[in-house]
PDB file of C-alpha atoms in Angstrom:
ATOM      1  CA  MET I   1     -28.236 194.905 230.792  1.00  0.00           C
ATOM      2  CA  ASN I   2     -24.870 193.236 231.343  1.00  0.00           C
ATOM      3  CA  TRP I   3     -22.021 193.530 228.882  1.00  0.00           C
ATOM      4  CA  TYR I   4     -22.280 189.901 227.790  1.00  0.00           C
ATOM      5  CA  GLU I   5     -25.913 190.422 226.797  1.00  0.00           C
ATOM      6  CA  ARG I   6     -24.949 193.477 224.708  1.00  0.00           C
ATOM      7  CA  TYR I   7     -21.834 191.883 223.202  1.00  0.00           C
ATOM      8  CA  PRO I   8     -22.405 188.106 222.872  1.00  0.00           C
ATOM      9  CA  ALA I   9     -19.579 187.743 220.334  1.00  0.00           C
ATOM     10  CA  ARG I  10     -17.189 189.352 222.829  1.00  0.00           C
ATOM     11  CA  LEU I  11     -18.359 186.904 225.510  1.00  0.00           C
ATOM     12  CA  ALA I  12     -17.640 183.963 223.199  1.00  0.00           C
ATOM     13  CA  ALA I  13     -14.205 185.381 222.381  1.00  0.00           C
ATOM     14  CA  GLU I  14     -13.388 185.932 226.075  1.00  0.00           C
ATOM     15  CA  ILE I  15     -14.406 182.382 227.016  1.00  0.00           C
ATOM     16  CA  ALA I  16     -12.439 180.909 224.099  1.00  0.00           C
ATOM     17  CA  LEU I  17      -9.356 182.887 225.126  1.00  0.00           C
ATOM     18  CA  TRP I  18      -9.633 181.712 228.745  1.00  0.00           C
ATOM     19  CA  ARG I  19      -9.945 178.105 227.606  1.00  0.00           C
ATOM     20  CA  SER I  20      -7.000 178.282 225.214  1.00  0.00           C
ATOM     21  CA  ALA I  21      -4.603 180.277 227.407  1.00  0.00           C
ATOM     22  CA  THR I  22      -5.281 179.249 231.024  1.00  0.00           C
ATOM     23  CA  ASN I  23      -6.575 176.528 233.295  1.00  0.00           C
ATOM     24  CA  ALA I  24      -9.161 178.873 234.821  1.00  0.00           C
ATOM     25  CA  ARG I  25     -12.705 177.841 235.616  1.00  0.00           C
ATOM     26  CA  VAL I  26     -15.021 180.342 233.916  1.00  0.00           C
ATOM     27  CA  LEU I  27     -18.367 180.617 235.658  1.00  0.00           C
ATOM     28  CA  ARG I  28     -21.418 182.559 234.559  1.00  0.00           C
ATOM     29  CA  ASN I  29     -24.535 183.360 236.499  1.00  0.00           C
ATOM     30  CA  GLU I  30     -27.252 185.928 235.925  1.00  0.00           C
ATOM     31  CA  MET I  31     -25.243 188.646 237.643  1.00  0.00           C
ATOM     32  CA  THR I  32     -21.658 188.275 236.509  1.00  0.00           C
ATOM     33  CA  ILE I  33     -18.884 186.295 234.869  1.00  0.00           C
ATOM     34  CA  LEU I  34     -16.063 184.963 237.035  1.00  0.00           C
ATOM     35  CA  ALA I  35     -12.791 183.270 236.221  1.00  0.00           C
ATOM     36  CA  ASP I  36     -11.178 181.355 239.087  1.00  0.00           C
ATOM     37  CA  GLU I  37      -7.668 180.015 238.715  1.00  0.00           C
ATOM     38  CA  ASP I  38      -4.900 178.495 240.802  1.00  0.00           C
ATOM     39  CA  VAL I  39      -1.480 179.913 239.906  1.00  0.00           C
ATOM     40  CA  THR I  40       1.564 178.122 241.313  1.00  0.00           C
ATOM     41  CA  LEU I  41       4.846 180.012 241.514  1.00  0.00           C
ATOM     42  CA  GLY I  42       7.609 177.974 243.074  1.00  0.00           C
ATOM     43  CA  SER I  43       6.109 176.245 246.094  1.00  0.00           C
ATOM     44  CA  ILE I  44       3.233 178.714 246.610  1.00  0.00           C
ATOM     45  CA  THR I  45      -0.215 178.308 245.088  1.00  0.00           C
ATOM     46  CA  PHE I  46      -2.271 181.467 244.773  1.00  0.00           C
ATOM     47  CA  GLY I  47      -5.985 181.528 244.102  1.00  0.00           C
ATOM     48  CA  LEU I  48      -7.110 184.319 241.802  1.00  0.00           C
ATOM     49  CA  ARG I  49     -10.652 185.413 241.025  1.00  0.00           C
ATOM     50  CA  LEU I  50     -11.301 187.745 238.142  1.00  0.00           C
ATOM     51  CA  THR I  51     -14.743 189.366 238.079  1.00  0.00           C
ATOM     52  CA  TYR I  52     -15.983 191.115 234.981  1.00  0.00           C
ATOM     53  CA  PRO I  53     -17.763 194.399 235.723  1.00  0.00           C
ATOM     54  CA  LYS I  54     -21.194 195.104 234.323  1.00  0.00           C
ATOM     55  CA  ASP I  55     -19.724 197.745 231.989  1.00  0.00           C
ATOM     56  CA  PHE I  56     -16.896 195.595 230.555  1.00  0.00           C
ATOM     57  CA  PRO I  57     -15.116 196.084 228.117  1.00  0.00           C
ATOM     58  CA  PHE I  58     -15.062 199.778 229.025  1.00  0.00           C
ATOM     59  CA  LYS I  59     -13.913 199.055 232.581  1.00  0.00           C
ATOM     60  CA  SER I  60     -11.198 196.655 233.737  1.00  0.00           C
ATOM     61  CA  PRO I  61     -12.130 193.403 235.485  1.00  0.00           C
ATOM     62  CA  ARG I  62     -11.512 193.198 239.244  1.00  0.00           C
ATOM     63  CA  VAL I  63      -8.962 190.663 240.488  1.00  0.00           C
ATOM     64  CA  ASP I  64      -8.974 189.300 244.042  1.00  0.00           C
ATOM     65  CA  LEU I  65      -6.457 187.062 245.750  1.00  0.00           C
ATOM     66  CA  LEU I  66      -8.483 184.209 247.271  1.00  0.00           C
ATOM     67  CA  TYR I  67      -5.564 182.481 249.005  1.00  0.00           C
ATOM     68  CA  PRO I  68      -3.205 182.429 250.716  1.00  0.00           C
ATOM     69  CA  ASP I  69      -4.847 184.871 253.095  1.00  0.00           C
ATOM     70  CA  LEU I  70      -2.701 188.001 253.189  1.00  0.00           C
ATOM     71  CA  PRO I  71      -3.581 191.154 255.115  1.00  0.00           C
ATOM     72  CA  VAL I  72      -4.353 194.099 252.832  1.00  0.00           C
ATOM     73  CA  SER I  73      -1.212 195.771 254.180  1.00  0.00           C
ATOM     74  CA  VAL I  74       0.940 192.984 252.691  1.00  0.00           C
ATOM     75  CA  GLY I  75       2.043 194.054 249.255  1.00  0.00           C
ATOM     76  CA  VAL I  76       1.578 197.352 247.568  1.00  0.00           C
ATOM     77  CA  HIS I  77      -0.796 197.933 244.697  1.00  0.00           C
ATOM     78  CA  ARG I  78      -3.898 196.756 246.564  1.00  0.00           C
ATOM     79  CA  TYR I  79      -7.091 198.635 247.171  1.00  0.00           C
ATOM     80  CA  ASN I  80      -8.576 198.936 250.668  1.00  0.00           C
ATOM     81  CA  ASP I  81     -11.068 196.172 249.840  1.00  0.00           C
ATOM     82  CA  GLY I  82      -8.151 193.818 249.099  1.00  0.00           C
ATOM     83  CA  SER I  83      -8.521 193.683 245.308  1.00  0.00           C
ATOM     84  CA  LEU I  84      -5.340 194.027 243.277  1.00  0.00           C
ATOM     85  CA  CYS I  85      -4.396 197.309 241.613  1.00  0.00           C
ATOM     86  CA  LEU I  86      -3.108 196.117 238.257  1.00  0.00           C
ATOM     87  CA  THR I  87      -3.537 199.065 235.916  1.00  0.00           C
ATOM     88  CA  SER I  88      -4.617 202.656 236.125  1.00  0.00           C
ATOM     89  CA  PRO I  89      -8.048 203.431 234.682  1.00  0.00           C
ATOM     90  CA  ASP I  90      -6.273 205.522 232.025  1.00  0.00           C
ATOM     91  CA  ASP I  91      -4.312 202.443 230.881  1.00  0.00           C
ATOM     92  CA  TRP I  92      -7.399 200.292 230.318  1.00  0.00           C
ATOM     93  CA  ALA I  93      -8.619 199.998 226.731  1.00  0.00           C
ATOM     94  CA  PRO I  94     -11.772 198.184 225.512  1.00  0.00           C
ATOM     95  CA  ALA I  95      -9.659 195.967 223.235  1.00  0.00           C
ATOM     96  CA  ARG I  96      -7.945 194.436 226.282  1.00  0.00           C
ATOM     97  CA  THR I  97      -9.216 191.140 227.618  1.00  0.00           C
ATOM     98  CA  GLY I  98      -9.736 189.402 230.911  1.00  0.00           C
ATOM     99  CA  VAL I  99      -6.772 187.179 230.066  1.00  0.00           C
ATOM    100  CA  TRP I 100      -4.637 190.312 229.620  1.00  0.00           C
ATOM    101  CA  ILE I 101      -5.505 191.541 233.117  1.00  0.00           C
ATOM    102  CA  ARG I 102      -4.882 187.996 234.400  1.00  0.00           C
ATOM    103  CA  GLY I 103      -1.359 188.311 232.994  1.00  0.00           C
ATOM    104  CA  ARG I 104      -0.936 191.516 234.994  1.00  0.00           C
ATOM    105  CA  ALA I 105      -2.119 189.628 238.090  1.00  0.00           C
ATOM    106  CA  VAL I 106       0.544 186.952 237.561  1.00  0.00           C
ATOM    107  CA  LEU I 107       3.169 189.715 237.292  1.00  0.00           C
ATOM    108  CA  TRP I 108       1.747 191.138 240.558  1.00  0.00           C
ATOM    109  CA  LEU I 109       2.243 187.721 242.223  1.00  0.00           C
ATOM    110  CA  HIS I 110       5.851 187.559 241.005  1.00  0.00           C
ATOM    111  CA  SER I 111       6.362 191.073 242.384  1.00  0.00           C
ATOM    112  CA  LEU I 112       4.902 190.015 245.732  1.00  0.00           C
ATOM    113  CA  ILE I 113       7.375 187.120 245.992  1.00  0.00           C
ATOM    114  CA  LEU I 114      10.352 189.288 244.981  1.00  0.00           C
ATOM    115  CA  CYS I 115       9.299 192.009 247.414  1.00  0.00           C
ATOM    116  CA  GLY I 116       9.238 189.425 250.197  1.00  0.00           C
ATOM    117  CA  GLU I 117      12.789 188.433 249.300  1.00  0.00           C
ATOM    118  CA  THR I 118      14.273 191.893 248.709  1.00  0.00           C
ATOM    119  CA  GLY I 119      12.002 194.348 250.534  1.00  0.00           C
ATOM    120  CA  VAL I 120      11.507 196.289 247.284  1.00  0.00           C
ATOM    121  CA  TRP I 121       8.454 196.122 245.014  1.00  0.00           C
ATOM    122  CA  PRO I 122       9.809 195.547 241.465  1.00  0.00           C
ATOM    123  CA  ASP I 123       8.246 197.124 238.407  1.00  0.00           C
ATOM    124  CA  LEU I 124       7.696 193.892 236.488  1.00  0.00           C
ATOM    125  CA  ALA I 125       4.760 195.345 234.533  1.00  0.00           C
ATOM    126  CA  GLY I 126       7.012 198.166 233.335  1.00  0.00           C
ATOM    127  CA  LEU I 127       9.683 195.669 232.333  1.00  0.00           C
ATOM    128  CA  ALA I 128       7.120 193.551 230.498  1.00  0.00           C
ATOM    129  CA  ALA I 129       5.770 196.592 228.641  1.00  0.00           C
ATOM    130  CA  ARG I 130       9.263 197.581 227.555  1.00  0.00           C
ATOM    131  CA  SER I 131      10.102 194.079 226.343  1.00  0.00           C
ATOM    132  CA  ILE I 132       7.114 193.803 223.974  1.00  0.00           C
TER     133      ILE I 132
END
């Protein structure tokens, strides 16, 4: 049984949050829930896909960069399969949402741009955590 069948109120809350906070397209099929979104930073448009795992909210959603096509070696904080490393499993909490991890993905994109300009991967997530 998928998480959204066990927690229908959580599914409704997740979809409402996506609709109110982003321009993402939220898609649901029998297997999974996806949120696809174009994020434009400066002159670059990035395509993000967030995939909810079967055991959400106890496991973080996966985020993939759909475009532009970057080799896995470009940018740190990526797994071998190309998905983005946005938080350690110890940092994930069931109260967090897909939109929260999407915010981490946007910080990752900013870091990617800054790293391209400076050669150093900035700790924007650490800065964001300290500023809250």
